[in-house]
Amino acid sequence: MTTDTTYGTGSANADEASSLPATSPLKGSEKTTGRVPKKRVNKSLLSLLNDACKYSAYSEYSMPSGFLRRKGSDSSRPGAKDDELQNTTQGSDNNPSSISVSVQKQRQVNKKRQSESSVNGLDENTQKVVTRKKPSRIKKKADPQSRHTSKLVAESPRKSESSVGSQPDATSSTNNLMNHKNLRKDLVSSQRANSFIEDQTNHFTRRRDLFDSDALQSKETFDCELIHSRSLSDPQRTNPNVVKLQSILYPDFEEEYTVDFNVDLSKYNPMSEIGRIIEYTVQIYVPKKIANQLRKKVVQPLNKAFDDRNQEGFIRAVETFNEIVRKVPRTDVIERLRCTEEVPTSFFHSLLHTVYVRTIHPKARSLKEYQAFSNYVYGELLPNFLTTAYAQCGLKSGDIFMDLGSGVGNCVLQAALEFGCSLSFGCELMPNASDLTTTQELELQRRCKLWGLKLCPTKFSLRTSFVDNPIVDELLPKCDVLLVNNFIFDAKLNLQIQKLIQVLKPGCKVISLKNLRPFGYTINFDDVGNIMNRLTVKRYDLPENSVSWTHRGGEYYISTVGEDIDESIFTTHSKGRVRMGRRVKYTR
Ligand SMILES: C[S@@+](CC[C@H](N)C(=O)[O-])C[C@H]1O[C@@H](n2cnc3c(N)ncnc32)[C@H](O)[C@@H]1O
């Protein structure tokens, strides 16, 4: 019987070989000619080498000094270090996965495209396609001016290549639905004008019970403590340039913001946040007639003031917004929400980010307190990627989602907010990440309330391992989608995960960054019931800007638990054996 318990990436090939760093010194004549004679290389050895290189300090895969979402490094800048995640921010951050994205430049590009389209006589649809196809990466040098004014402190909700459509919910009520086509049309036109919201016109999230209209109707006051914007931008409260932003749903709630274009905005830009909040309010919350009025009287002047770095103009536009929304009858807003079953996915990403900057950023350093190259190295999967991966797994309301090694809870919270699972569960061992999970969960719950959103139930098992964890053991057999970011997990922990997942039910999907089934896995006929034999594993290309520790792409896996043995474990392996001229051995 042959068994191989080595954890490889499962995808070793010649291309990977060429991507390996040149660590082996050249010998004799090779040095002088610079040519290396071609050799047949063992594929599993390559896979091992490739894995090993991920941990090499010199490799492009080396663990970053910080393993968090970028605060503003420009990964598109030539020579930008892959792993400088905690660095001081650069002026022009064009990395779509990063927190800070150049609004100003994005706008300039949009304007340029508009004028190009009119010059070339392109019609509206053509323009739309161009805008959609072109990702928002703008490879320009940092502009010292834009360092202060051009930062959108938001997840850039860029559409990834593999991004998938919204999640239809079969149980959705069809009564009284708002006209989604109109909403999309409005969005497209607002995108074409300057906007604080990046181009996400083609990705919507559909979910039953997005809004908690009954709770909204029963309570008119907002009685929760939130982490205010000013505690980030002006903790000493010395800056006199302040504006209050009126909540659309709670007349008694305003959030105070500093409006100052002359301070360092590279880490957090309150004006961008205000811009996004106002635009989403206009798109999603206010009745249509008032929305048009707001677009003219607020959104346009607000964008202009932002572009011109005009503080007074910006504050004036916010005050006009406050005046108008205060007059909107609350019942009209609630009525509109009652009919809404679909919102731009970027709205959720933006909300998650608003929470993340308030709760995680200020304590980010604490997440770096781990032993290098251990299982506890911290890193994050980014919202755009998660939206895609969850949708690929068919995650839907009513499902149970689990994240083993949940960090600060991002993946769990996103699954609950965006996909409305019946339970979204995370387990995290490290104390600092656990503390931040609690803070982040609370802030999200409160902000969801502020926006009238229903956040589906979340649960965490914190400061505890997922191994020998009774809550994990109880939930795993019911789990529909399991996430294991095992990119940095060692072979021993991966083996423990293999033992844990034996109880998963047929149909359950597992998202992992390394193949759960070891490369060269061979069936053991003494253990045919092993779940490894019933996994159908699909490898996907990880698009660029999907994870926090590198802007580069890579791979990820979705494994589906089947009822029966996955035939491919015979075929792929036997093919390999045949190629290598060896006999296939499935012996006892
Ligand atoms: C790379 S982070 C992933 C965070 C999050 N799931 C994501 O993908 O954004 C892996 C996390 O697993 C946690 N971890 C490692 N071993 C664990 C264990 N035995 N039990 C619980 N958590 C563990 C680490 O502390 C770390 O926070």
Coordinates of C-alpha atoms and ligand atoms in Angstrom, one line a residue:
M1 CA 0.0 0.0 0.0
T2 CA 1.3 3.4 -0.8
T3 CA 0.4 6.4 1.2
D4 CA 1.8 9.9 1.0
T5 CA 1.1 12.3 3.8
T6 CA 3.2 15.1 2.5
Y7 CA 1.3 18.4 2.0
G8 CA 2.1 19.8 -1.3
T9 CA 0.3 22.5 -3.2
G10 CA -0.9 19.7 -5.5
S11 CA -0.1 21.7 -8.5
A12 CA 3.5 21.3 -9.1
N13 CA 4.4 21.8 -12.7
A14 CA 7.1 23.1 -15.0
D15 CA 5.9 26.6 -14.7
E16 CA 6.2 26.5 -11.0
A17 CA 9.7 25.3 -11.4
S18 CA 10.5 28.4 -13.4
S19 CA 9.0 30.6 -10.8
L20 CA 11.2 29.2 -8.1
P21 CA 13.8 31.6 -6.9
A22 CA 17.3 30.8 -8.2
T23 CA 18.7 29.6 -4.9
S24 CA 20.9 26.7 -6.2
P25 CA 24.3 27.9 -7.1
L26 CA 25.5 27.1 -10.6
K27 CA 28.4 24.7 -11.1
G28 CA 31.5 24.8 -13.2
S29 CA 30.7 25.3 -16.9
E30 CA 27.2 26.4 -16.0
K31 CA 28.7 29.5 -14.4
T32 CA 30.6 30.5 -17.5
T33 CA 28.0 29.7 -20.1
G34 CA 25.1 30.7 -17.8
R35 CA 23.2 27.7 -19.3
V36 CA 21.7 25.1 -17.1
P37 CA 21.4 21.6 -18.6
K38 CA 17.8 20.4 -18.7
K39 CA 17.0 17.7 -16.2
R40 CA 14.0 15.7 -15.5
V41 CA 12.7 17.0 -12.3
N42 CA 10.5 15.1 -9.9
K43 CA 7.2 16.8 -9.7
S44 CA 6.5 16.1 -6.0
L45 CA 10.0 17.3 -5.2
L46 CA 9.2 20.5 -7.1
S47 CA 6.0 20.9 -5.1
L48 CA 7.9 20.5 -1.9
L49 CA 10.5 23.0 -3.0
N50 CA 7.9 25.4 -4.0
D51 CA 6.3 25.1 -0.6
A52 CA 9.6 25.5 1.1
C53 CA 10.2 28.7 -0.9
K54 CA 7.1 30.3 0.5
Y55 CA 8.8 30.3 3.8
S56 CA 12.2 31.5 2.5
A57 CA 13.2 35.0 3.5
Y58 CA 14.3 35.7 0.0
S59 CA 11.4 34.3 -1.9
E60 CA 8.6 36.5 -3.3
Y61 CA 6.3 34.4 -1.1
S62 CA 8.2 35.2 2.0
M63 CA 6.0 36.1 4.9
P64 CA 5.5 39.8 5.1
S65 CA 6.6 41.9 8.0
G66 CA 3.0 42.6 8.7
F67 CA 0.3 40.4 7.5
L68 CA -2.6 42.8 7.5
R69 CA -4.6 44.6 4.9
R70 CA -2.5 47.3 3.3
K71 CA -2.8 50.8 4.7
G72 CA -1.7 52.4 1.6
S73 CA 1.4 51.0 0.0
D74 CA 1.4 51.2 -3.7
S75 CA 1.9 47.7 -4.9
S76 CA 1.6 48.7 -8.5
R77 CA 4.6 51.0 -8.1
P78 CA 7.6 49.4 -9.9
G79 CA 9.8 47.8 -7.3
A80 CA 7.2 48.0 -4.6
K81 CA 8.0 45.4 -2.0
D82 CA 5.5 42.7 -1.9
D83 CA 5.5 42.4 1.8
E84 CA 5.6 45.9 3.0
L85 CA 2.1 45.8 4.4
Q86 CA 2.6 47.9 7.5
N87 CA 4.7 50.5 5.8
T88 CA 4.0 54.2 5.8
T89 CA 1.6 55.0 3.1
Q90 CA 2.5 56.2 -0.3
G91 CA 0.7 59.1 -2.0
S92 CA -0.8 57.2 -4.8
D93 CA -2.2 53.9 -3.7
N94 CA -3.6 52.2 -6.6
N95 CA -3.9 48.7 -5.3
P96 CA -7.5 47.8 -5.6
S97 CA -7.4 45.5 -2.6
S98 CA -6.0 48.1 -0.4
I99 CA -7.8 50.4 1.9
S100 CA -6.7 53.6 0.2
V101 CA -7.5 54.1 -3.4
S102 CA -7.0 57.1 -5.4
V103 CA -10.4 58.7 -5.9
Q104 CA -9.1 61.7 -7.6
K105 CA -7.2 59.8 -10.2
Q106 CA -10.0 57.4 -10.7
R107 CA -12.1 60.4 -11.4
Q108 CA -9.6 61.8 -13.8
V109 CA -9.6 58.5 -15.7
N110 CA -13.4 58.4 -15.8
K111 CA -13.5 62.0 -17.1
K112 CA -10.9 61.1 -19.7
R113 CA -12.8 58.1 -20.8
Q114 CA -15.9 60.2 -21.1
S115 CA -14.3 62.7 -23.2
E116 CA -12.6 60.0 -25.3
S117 CA -15.9 58.4 -25.8
S118 CA -17.5 61.6 -27.0
V119 CA -14.6 62.3 -29.3
N120 CA -14.7 58.8 -30.7
G121 CA -18.5 58.9 -30.9
L122 CA -18.9 55.9 -28.6
D123 CA -22.4 55.4 -27.5
E124 CA -23.4 55.0 -23.8
N125 CA -23.3 51.2 -23.8
T126 CA -19.8 51.1 -25.2
Q127 CA -18.8 53.5 -22.5
K128 CA -20.3 51.3 -20.0
V129 CA -18.4 48.3 -21.2
V130 CA -15.2 50.2 -21.2
T131 CA -15.7 51.3 -17.7
R132 CA -16.5 47.9 -16.6
K133 CA -13.7 46.1 -18.3
K134 CA -11.0 48.4 -17.2
P135 CA -9.8 47.7 -13.7
S136 CA -9.1 50.7 -11.6
R137 CA -5.4 50.2 -11.3
I138 CA -3.7 53.4 -12.4
K139 CA 0.0 53.1 -12.6
K140 CA 1.1 56.6 -12.0
K141 CA 3.7 58.0 -9.7
A142 CA 2.6 59.4 -6.4
D143 CA 1.4 62.9 -6.7
P144 CA 2.2 64.8 -3.5
Q145 CA -1.1 66.7 -3.7
S146 CA -3.1 63.5 -4.0
R147 CA -1.3 62.2 -1.0
H148 CA -3.7 64.3 1.0
T149 CA -6.8 64.4 -1.0
S150 CA -7.1 61.4 -3.2
K151 CA -7.6 58.6 -0.7
L152 CA -10.7 56.6 -0.6
V153 CA -10.5 54.8 2.7
A154 CA -12.5 51.8 1.5
E155 CA -12.1 48.4 0.2
S156 CA -11.9 48.9 -3.5
P157 CA -14.7 46.7 -4.5
R158 CA -13.1 45.9 -7.8
K159 CA -14.7 43.2 -9.8
S160 CA -12.4 40.3 -10.0
E161 CA -12.3 38.2 -13.1
S162 CA -14.0 35.4 -11.5
S163 CA -16.6 37.5 -9.8
V164 CA -20.0 36.0 -9.9
G165 CA -23.5 37.2 -10.0
S166 CA -25.8 38.0 -7.1
Q167 CA -27.2 35.3 -5.0
P168 CA -30.8 34.8 -5.9
D169 CA -32.9 33.6 -3.0
A170 CA -35.7 31.3 -4.0
T171 CA -37.8 32.3 -1.1
S172 CA -37.7 36.0 -1.8
S173 CA -41.0 37.7 -1.9
T174 CA -41.8 39.1 -5.3
N175 CA -44.4 41.5 -4.1
N176 CA -43.8 45.2 -4.3
L177 CA -40.2 44.8 -5.5
M178 CA -38.5 47.9 -6.3
N179 CA -37.4 48.4 -9.9
H180 CA -33.9 46.9 -9.8
K181 CA -33.3 47.9 -13.4
N182 CA -33.8 51.5 -12.4
L183 CA -31.5 51.2 -9.5
R184 CA -28.8 49.7 -11.7
K185 CA -29.4 52.5 -14.3
D186 CA -29.1 55.1 -11.6
L187 CA -25.9 53.6 -10.4
V188 CA -24.4 53.4 -13.9
S189 CA -25.1 57.0 -14.5
S190 CA -23.8 58.0 -11.1
Q191 CA -20.7 56.1 -11.8
R192 CA -20.2 57.9 -15.0
A193 CA -20.2 61.2 -13.1
N194 CA -17.6 61.6 -10.4
S195 CA -18.3 59.4 -7.5
F196 CA -16.8 58.3 -4.2
I197 CA -17.9 54.8 -5.0
E198 CA -15.8 52.7 -7.3
D199 CA -17.2 51.1 -10.3
Q200 CA -19.2 48.2 -9.0
T201 CA -22.3 48.6 -11.1
N202 CA -22.5 45.0 -12.1
H203 CA -22.2 43.3 -8.8
F204 CA -25.2 43.3 -6.6
T205 CA -26.1 41.3 -3.5
R206 CA -29.6 39.9 -3.3
R207 CA -30.8 38.6 0.0
R208 CA -34.1 38.1 1.6
D209 CA -34.6 40.2 4.7
L210 CA -31.8 42.6 4.0
F211 CA -33.4 45.2 6.2
D212 CA -35.0 44.9 9.5
S213 CA -38.1 47.1 8.8
D214 CA -40.1 45.9 11.8
A215 CA -37.3 46.8 14.2
L216 CA -37.0 50.2 12.4
Q217 CA -40.6 50.9 12.7
S218 CA -40.8 50.0 16.4
K219 CA -37.8 52.2 17.5
E220 CA -37.0 55.7 16.3
T221 CA -34.0 56.3 18.6
F222 CA -30.5 55.1 18.2
D223 CA -29.2 54.1 21.6
C224 CA -25.9 52.4 20.8
E225 CA -22.3 53.7 21.4
L226 CA -20.3 53.7 18.2
I227 CA -16.6 54.3 17.6
H228 CA -16.8 57.8 16.0
S229 CA -14.8 58.9 13.1
R230 CA -13.2 61.7 15.1
S231 CA -11.6 59.2 17.4
L232 CA -9.5 58.2 14.4
S233 CA -8.9 61.5 12.7
D234 CA -8.7 63.8 15.6
P235 CA -8.5 62.0 18.9
Q236 CA -7.4 65.1 20.8
R237 CA -10.4 67.0 19.4
T238 CA -8.4 70.0 18.6
N239 CA -9.2 70.4 14.9
P240 CA -12.0 73.0 14.5
N241 CA -13.0 71.9 11.0
V242 CA -15.8 69.6 12.0
V243 CA -19.1 68.6 10.4
K244 CA -21.9 66.4 11.6
L245 CA -23.5 63.9 9.3
Q246 CA -27.2 63.1 9.8
S247 CA -28.3 59.4 9.9
I248 CA -31.0 58.8 7.4
L249 CA -32.8 56.4 9.7
Y250 CA -32.3 57.8 13.2
P251 CA -33.2 61.6 13.6
D252 CA -31.3 61.6 16.9
F253 CA -28.0 60.3 15.5
E254 CA -25.3 62.3 13.8
E255 CA -21.6 61.2 13.4
E256 CA -19.0 63.9 13.8
Y257 CA -16.3 64.1 11.2
T258 CA -13.2 66.2 10.7
V259 CA -13.1 67.9 7.3
D260 CA -9.5 68.9 6.7
F261 CA -7.7 68.4 3.4
N262 CA -4.4 69.6 4.9
V263 CA -3.6 66.7 7.2
D264 CA -2.2 63.3 6.4
L265 CA -5.1 61.4 4.9
S266 CA -3.2 58.4 3.7
K267 CA -4.3 56.2 6.6
Y268 CA -7.8 57.4 7.0
N269 CA -9.8 59.9 5.0
P270 CA -13.0 61.0 6.6
M271 CA -14.1 63.0 3.6
S272 CA -14.1 59.9 1.4
E273 CA -16.1 58.1 4.0
I274 CA -18.6 60.9 4.1
G275 CA -18.8 60.8 0.3
R276 CA -19.5 57.1 0.2
I277 CA -22.1 57.3 3.0
I278 CA -24.0 60.1 1.3
E279 CA -23.9 58.3 -2.1
Y280 CA -25.1 55.0 -0.7
T281 CA -27.8 56.8 1.2
V282 CA -29.0 58.4 -2.0
Q283 CA -28.8 55.2 -4.0
I284 CA -30.4 52.8 -1.5
Y285 CA -32.3 54.7 1.2
V286 CA -34.1 57.8 0.1
P287 CA -37.2 57.9 -2.1
K288 CA -36.5 58.4 -5.8
K289 CA -37.7 62.0 -6.1
I290 CA -35.5 63.1 -3.2
A291 CA -32.7 61.1 -4.5
N292 CA -32.6 63.1 -7.7
Q293 CA -32.7 66.3 -5.7
L294 CA -29.8 65.1 -3.6
R295 CA -27.7 64.1 -6.6
K296 CA -27.9 67.6 -7.9
K297 CA -27.7 69.6 -4.7
V298 CA -25.3 67.4 -2.7
V299 CA -23.5 64.7 -4.6
Q300 CA -22.2 66.8 -7.4
P301 CA -21.0 69.8 -5.2
L302 CA -19.6 67.3 -2.7
N303 CA -17.5 65.6 -5.4
K304 CA -16.4 69.0 -6.8
A305 CA -15.4 70.3 -3.4
F306 CA -13.4 67.1 -2.8
D307 CA -11.6 67.5 -6.1
D308 CA -10.9 71.1 -5.4
R309 CA -9.8 70.5 -1.8
N310 CA -12.4 73.0 -0.8
Q311 CA -13.2 72.6 2.9
E312 CA -16.0 75.1 3.1
G313 CA -17.6 73.8 0.0
F314 CA -17.4 70.3 1.3
I315 CA -18.9 71.2 4.6
R316 CA -21.7 73.2 2.9
A317 CA -22.6 70.2 0.8
V318 CA -22.8 68.0 3.9
E319 CA -25.0 70.5 5.6
T320 CA -27.3 70.7 2.6
F321 CA -27.5 66.9 2.8
N322 CA -28.5 67.0 6.4
E323 CA -31.2 69.6 5.8
I324 CA -32.8 67.6 3.0
V325 CA -32.7 64.2 4.7
R326 CA -34.1 65.6 8.0
K327 CA -37.3 66.5 6.0
V328 CA -37.7 63.0 4.5
P329 CA -40.5 61.2 6.4
R330 CA -38.9 58.2 8.1
T331 CA -41.9 56.1 7.1
D332 CA -41.0 56.7 3.4
V333 CA -37.5 55.5 3.9
I334 CA -38.7 52.4 5.7
E335 CA -41.2 51.7 3.0
R336 CA -38.5 52.0 0.4
L337 CA -36.3 49.5 2.3
R338 CA -39.2 47.1 2.6
C339 CA -39.2 46.8 -1.1
T340 CA -35.5 46.5 -1.5
E341 CA -34.0 43.0 -1.9
E342 CA -30.8 43.9 -3.7
V343 CA -28.0 46.3 -2.9
P344 CA -24.6 46.9 -4.5
T345 CA -22.1 44.5 -3.0
S346 CA -19.7 47.4 -2.5
F347 CA -22.1 48.8 0.0
F348 CA -21.4 45.8 2.3
H349 CA -17.7 46.0 1.6
S350 CA -17.7 49.6 2.5
L351 CA -19.6 49.0 5.7
L352 CA -17.2 46.2 6.7
H353 CA -14.4 48.5 6.0
T354 CA -15.8 51.4 8.1
V355 CA -15.9 48.9 10.9
Y356 CA -12.5 47.5 10.2
V357 CA -10.7 50.9 10.2
R358 CA -12.3 51.8 13.5
T359 CA -11.6 48.5 15.3
I360 CA -8.7 46.7 13.7
H361 CA -6.4 49.5 12.4
P362 CA -5.8 51.2 15.8
K363 CA -4.7 47.8 17.3
A364 CA -3.1 46.3 14.2
R365 CA 0.3 46.0 15.8
S366 CA -1.0 43.5 18.3
L367 CA -1.7 41.1 15.5
K368 CA 2.0 40.9 14.7
E369 CA 2.8 39.3 18.0
Y370 CA 3.2 35.8 16.8
Q371 CA 6.1 33.4 16.4
A372 CA 7.5 33.8 12.9
F373 CA 6.7 30.9 10.5
S374 CA 4.3 29.4 13.1
N375 CA 0.7 28.4 12.5
Y376 CA -0.2 31.7 14.1
V377 CA 1.1 34.0 11.5
Y378 CA -1.7 36.4 10.8
G379 CA -3.0 37.3 7.3
E380 CA -6.4 38.0 5.8
L381 CA -8.5 37.1 2.8
L382 CA -10.0 40.2 1.3
P383 CA -13.7 41.0 0.8
N384 CA -13.7 40.8 -3.0
F385 CA -12.1 37.4 -3.0
L386 CA -14.5 36.2 -0.3
T387 CA -17.5 37.4 -2.2
T388 CA -16.4 35.3 -5.1
A389 CA -15.4 32.2 -3.2
Y390 CA -18.5 32.2 -1.1
A391 CA -20.7 32.5 -4.2
Q392 CA -18.7 29.7 -5.9
C393 CA -19.7 27.5 -2.9
G394 CA -23.3 28.6 -3.3
L395 CA -23.4 30.0 0.2
K396 CA -26.9 31.2 1.0
S397 CA -29.3 32.2 3.7
G398 CA -30.0 29.3 6.0
D399 CA -26.5 27.8 5.6
I400 CA -24.0 27.2 8.3
F401 CA -20.6 28.8 7.6
M402 CA -17.5 28.1 9.6
D403 CA -14.0 29.5 9.6
L404 CA -11.3 27.5 11.4
G405 CA -8.6 30.0 12.4
S406 CA -10.9 33.1 12.0
G407 CA -8.3 35.8 12.9
V408 CA -10.2 39.0 13.7
G409 CA -13.4 37.6 12.3
N410 CA -13.5 39.3 8.9
C411 CA -14.6 36.2 7.0
V412 CA -17.3 35.2 9.5
L413 CA -18.7 38.7 9.6
Q414 CA -18.8 39.1 5.8
A415 CA -20.5 35.7 5.4
A416 CA -23.2 36.8 7.9
L417 CA -23.7 40.2 6.4
E418 CA -23.5 39.5 2.7
F419 CA -25.0 35.9 2.5
G420 CA -27.3 35.8 5.5
C421 CA -26.3 32.4 6.8
S422 CA -28.3 30.9 9.6
L423 CA -25.1 30.8 11.6
S424 CA -21.7 32.2 10.8
F425 CA -19.1 30.7 13.1
G426 CA -15.4 31.3 13.7
C427 CA -12.7 29.8 16.0
E428 CA -9.5 31.6 16.9
L429 CA -6.8 30.7 19.2
M430 CA -4.6 33.8 19.5
P431 CA -5.7 36.2 22.3
N432 CA -5.1 39.5 20.5
A433 CA -7.0 38.4 17.4
S434 CA -9.7 37.1 19.7
D435 CA -10.1 40.4 21.5
L436 CA -10.3 42.3 18.2
T437 CA -12.9 39.9 17.0
T438 CA -15.2 40.8 19.8
T439 CA -14.7 44.6 19.2
Q440 CA -15.2 44.2 15.5
E441 CA -18.3 42.1 15.9
L442 CA -19.9 44.6 18.3
E443 CA -19.2 47.6 16.1
L444 CA -20.6 45.8 13.1
Q445 CA -23.7 44.8 14.9
R446 CA -24.2 48.4 16.0
R447 CA -23.5 49.9 12.5
C448 CA -25.9 47.4 10.9
K449 CA -28.5 48.7 13.3
L450 CA -27.7 52.2 12.3
W451 CA -28.3 51.2 8.6
G452 CA -31.4 49.2 9.4
L453 CA -29.6 46.0 8.2
K454 CA -30.2 42.6 9.5
L455 CA -27.0 40.9 10.5
C456 CA -27.4 37.2 10.7
P457 CA -26.3 35.3 13.8
T458 CA -22.6 35.1 14.4
K459 CA -20.8 33.0 17.0
F460 CA -17.1 32.7 17.9
S461 CA -15.1 30.3 20.0
L462 CA -12.2 32.5 21.0
R463 CA -8.8 31.9 22.7
T464 CA -9.4 28.3 21.9
S465 CA -8.0 25.8 19.4
F466 CA -10.3 24.3 16.9
V467 CA -8.6 21.0 17.7
D468 CA -10.5 19.1 20.5
N469 CA -13.1 21.9 20.6
P470 CA -16.5 20.5 21.5
I471 CA -18.3 23.5 19.8
V472 CA -16.4 22.9 16.5
D473 CA -17.0 19.1 16.8
E474 CA -20.7 19.7 17.2
L475 CA -21.0 22.2 14.3
L476 CA -18.8 20.5 11.7
P477 CA -21.3 17.8 10.8
K478 CA -23.9 20.5 10.0
C479 CA -21.6 22.8 8.2
D480 CA -22.4 23.8 4.6
V481 CA -19.3 26.0 3.8
L482 CA -16.1 25.6 5.7
L483 CA -13.2 28.0 5.3
V484 CA -9.6 27.1 6.3
N485 CA -7.0 29.6 5.4
N486 CA -4.3 27.0 5.7
F487 CA -1.7 28.9 3.6
I488 CA 0.7 28.9 6.5
F489 CA -0.4 25.9 8.5
D490 CA 2.2 23.3 9.0
A491 CA 1.8 19.6 8.0
K492 CA 0.9 18.6 11.5
L493 CA -2.0 21.1 11.7
N494 CA -3.1 20.2 8.2
L495 CA -3.2 16.6 9.3
Q496 CA -5.3 17.6 12.3
I497 CA -7.7 19.4 10.0
Q498 CA -7.9 16.3 7.9
K499 CA -9.0 14.4 11.0
L500 CA -11.5 17.1 11.9
I501 CA -13.3 17.2 8.6
Q502 CA -14.0 13.5 8.5
V503 CA -17.5 14.3 9.8
L504 CA -18.5 16.8 7.1
K505 CA -21.7 16.0 5.4
P506 CA -22.0 15.3 1.6
G507 CA -22.4 18.5 -0.3
C508 CA -20.3 20.5 2.1
K509 CA -17.8 22.8 0.4
V510 CA -14.4 23.6 1.9
I511 CA -12.4 26.7 0.8
S512 CA -8.7 26.3 1.4
L513 CA -5.5 28.0 0.2
K514 CA -3.7 24.7 0.1
N515 CA -5.1 21.5 -1.2
L516 CA -6.7 19.6 1.6
R517 CA -5.8 16.4 -0.2
P518 CA -2.0 15.9 -0.3
F519 CA -0.3 15.9 -3.6
G520 CA 0.1 12.3 -4.8
Y521 CA -2.6 11.1 -2.4
T522 CA -3.2 7.4 -2.8
I523 CA -6.3 5.6 -1.6
N524 CA -5.7 3.3 1.4
F525 CA -8.0 0.3 1.1
D526 CA -7.8 -0.2 4.8
D527 CA -9.4 3.2 5.2
V528 CA -11.8 3.6 2.2
G529 CA -14.2 5.6 4.3
N530 CA -11.7 8.4 4.7
I531 CA -13.3 11.7 3.6
M532 CA -10.1 12.4 1.5
N533 CA -11.4 9.8 -0.9
R534 CA -14.7 11.5 -1.3
L535 CA -13.5 15.0 -1.9
T536 CA -13.8 16.5 -5.4
V537 CA -11.1 19.1 -5.4
K538 CA -11.1 22.0 -7.8
R539 CA -8.2 24.3 -8.1
Y540 CA -8.8 28.0 -8.9
D541 CA -6.6 30.9 -9.8
L542 CA -6.5 33.3 -7.0
P543 CA -6.8 36.7 -8.6
E544 CA -4.4 39.5 -7.8
N545 CA -5.2 41.5 -4.7
S546 CA -7.2 38.8 -3.0
V547 CA -5.2 38.4 0.2
S548 CA -3.5 40.8 2.5
W549 CA 0.0 39.5 2.4
T550 CA 0.7 39.9 -1.2
H551 CA -0.9 41.7 -4.1
R552 CA 0.1 38.8 -6.3
G553 CA -2.3 36.1 -7.3
G554 CA -1.9 32.4 -6.5
E555 CA -4.3 29.5 -6.1
Y556 CA -7.1 28.3 -3.9
Y557 CA -9.1 25.2 -3.7
I558 CA -12.8 24.4 -3.3
S559 CA -13.3 20.8 -2.2
T560 CA -16.8 19.3 -2.3
V561 CA -17.6 16.4 -0.1
G562 CA -19.2 13.6 -2.1
E563 CA -21.2 10.5 -1.2
D564 CA -18.9 8.2 -3.1
I565 CA -15.2 7.9 -3.8
D566 CA -13.9 10.6 -6.2
E567 CA -12.8 8.7 -9.3
S568 CA -10.1 11.2 -10.1
I569 CA -7.9 9.9 -7.2
F570 CA -7.4 6.7 -9.3
T571 CA -7.0 8.3 -12.7
T572 CA -4.7 11.3 -12.0
H573 CA -2.4 9.2 -9.9
S574 CA -2.3 6.2 -12.2
K575 CA -1.6 8.5 -15.1
G576 CA 1.4 9.9 -13.3
R577 CA 2.6 6.4 -12.5
V578 CA 2.2 5.4 -16.1
R579 CA 4.2 8.4 -17.2
M580 CA 6.9 7.6 -14.8
G581 CA 7.0 4.0 -16.1
R582 CA 5.9 2.6 -12.8
R583 CA 3.2 0.1 -12.1
V584 CA 0.2 1.5 -10.2
K585 CA 0.0 -0.2 -6.9
Y586 CA -3.4 -0.3 -5.1
T587 CA -2.5 -3.2 -2.9
R588 CA -3.4 -4.1 0.6
Ligands
LIG1 C1 -3.9 33.3 8.2 S1 -5.0 33.7 9.6 C2 -6.5 33.6 8.8 C3 -7.5 34.6 9.3 C4 -8.9 34.6 8.5 N1 -9.4 33.3 8.5 C5 -8.7 35.0 7.1 O1 -8.5 34.2 6.2 O2 -8.8 36.2 6.8 C6 -4.9 32.1 10.4 C7 -5.4 32.2 11.8 O3 -5.5 30.8 12.3 C8 -5.3 30.9 13.7 N2 -5.0 29.5 14.1 C9 -3.9 28.8 13.9 N3 -4.0 27.6 14.5 C10 -5.1 27.6 15.2 C11 -5.8 26.6 16.0 N4 -5.3 25.4 16.2 N5 -7.0 26.9 16.5 C12 -7.6 28.2 16.2 N6 -7.0 29.1 15.5 C13 -5.8 28.8 14.9 C14 -4.1 31.9 13.7 O4 -4.0 32.4 15.0 C15 -4.5 32.9 12.7 O5 -5.2 34.0 13.3

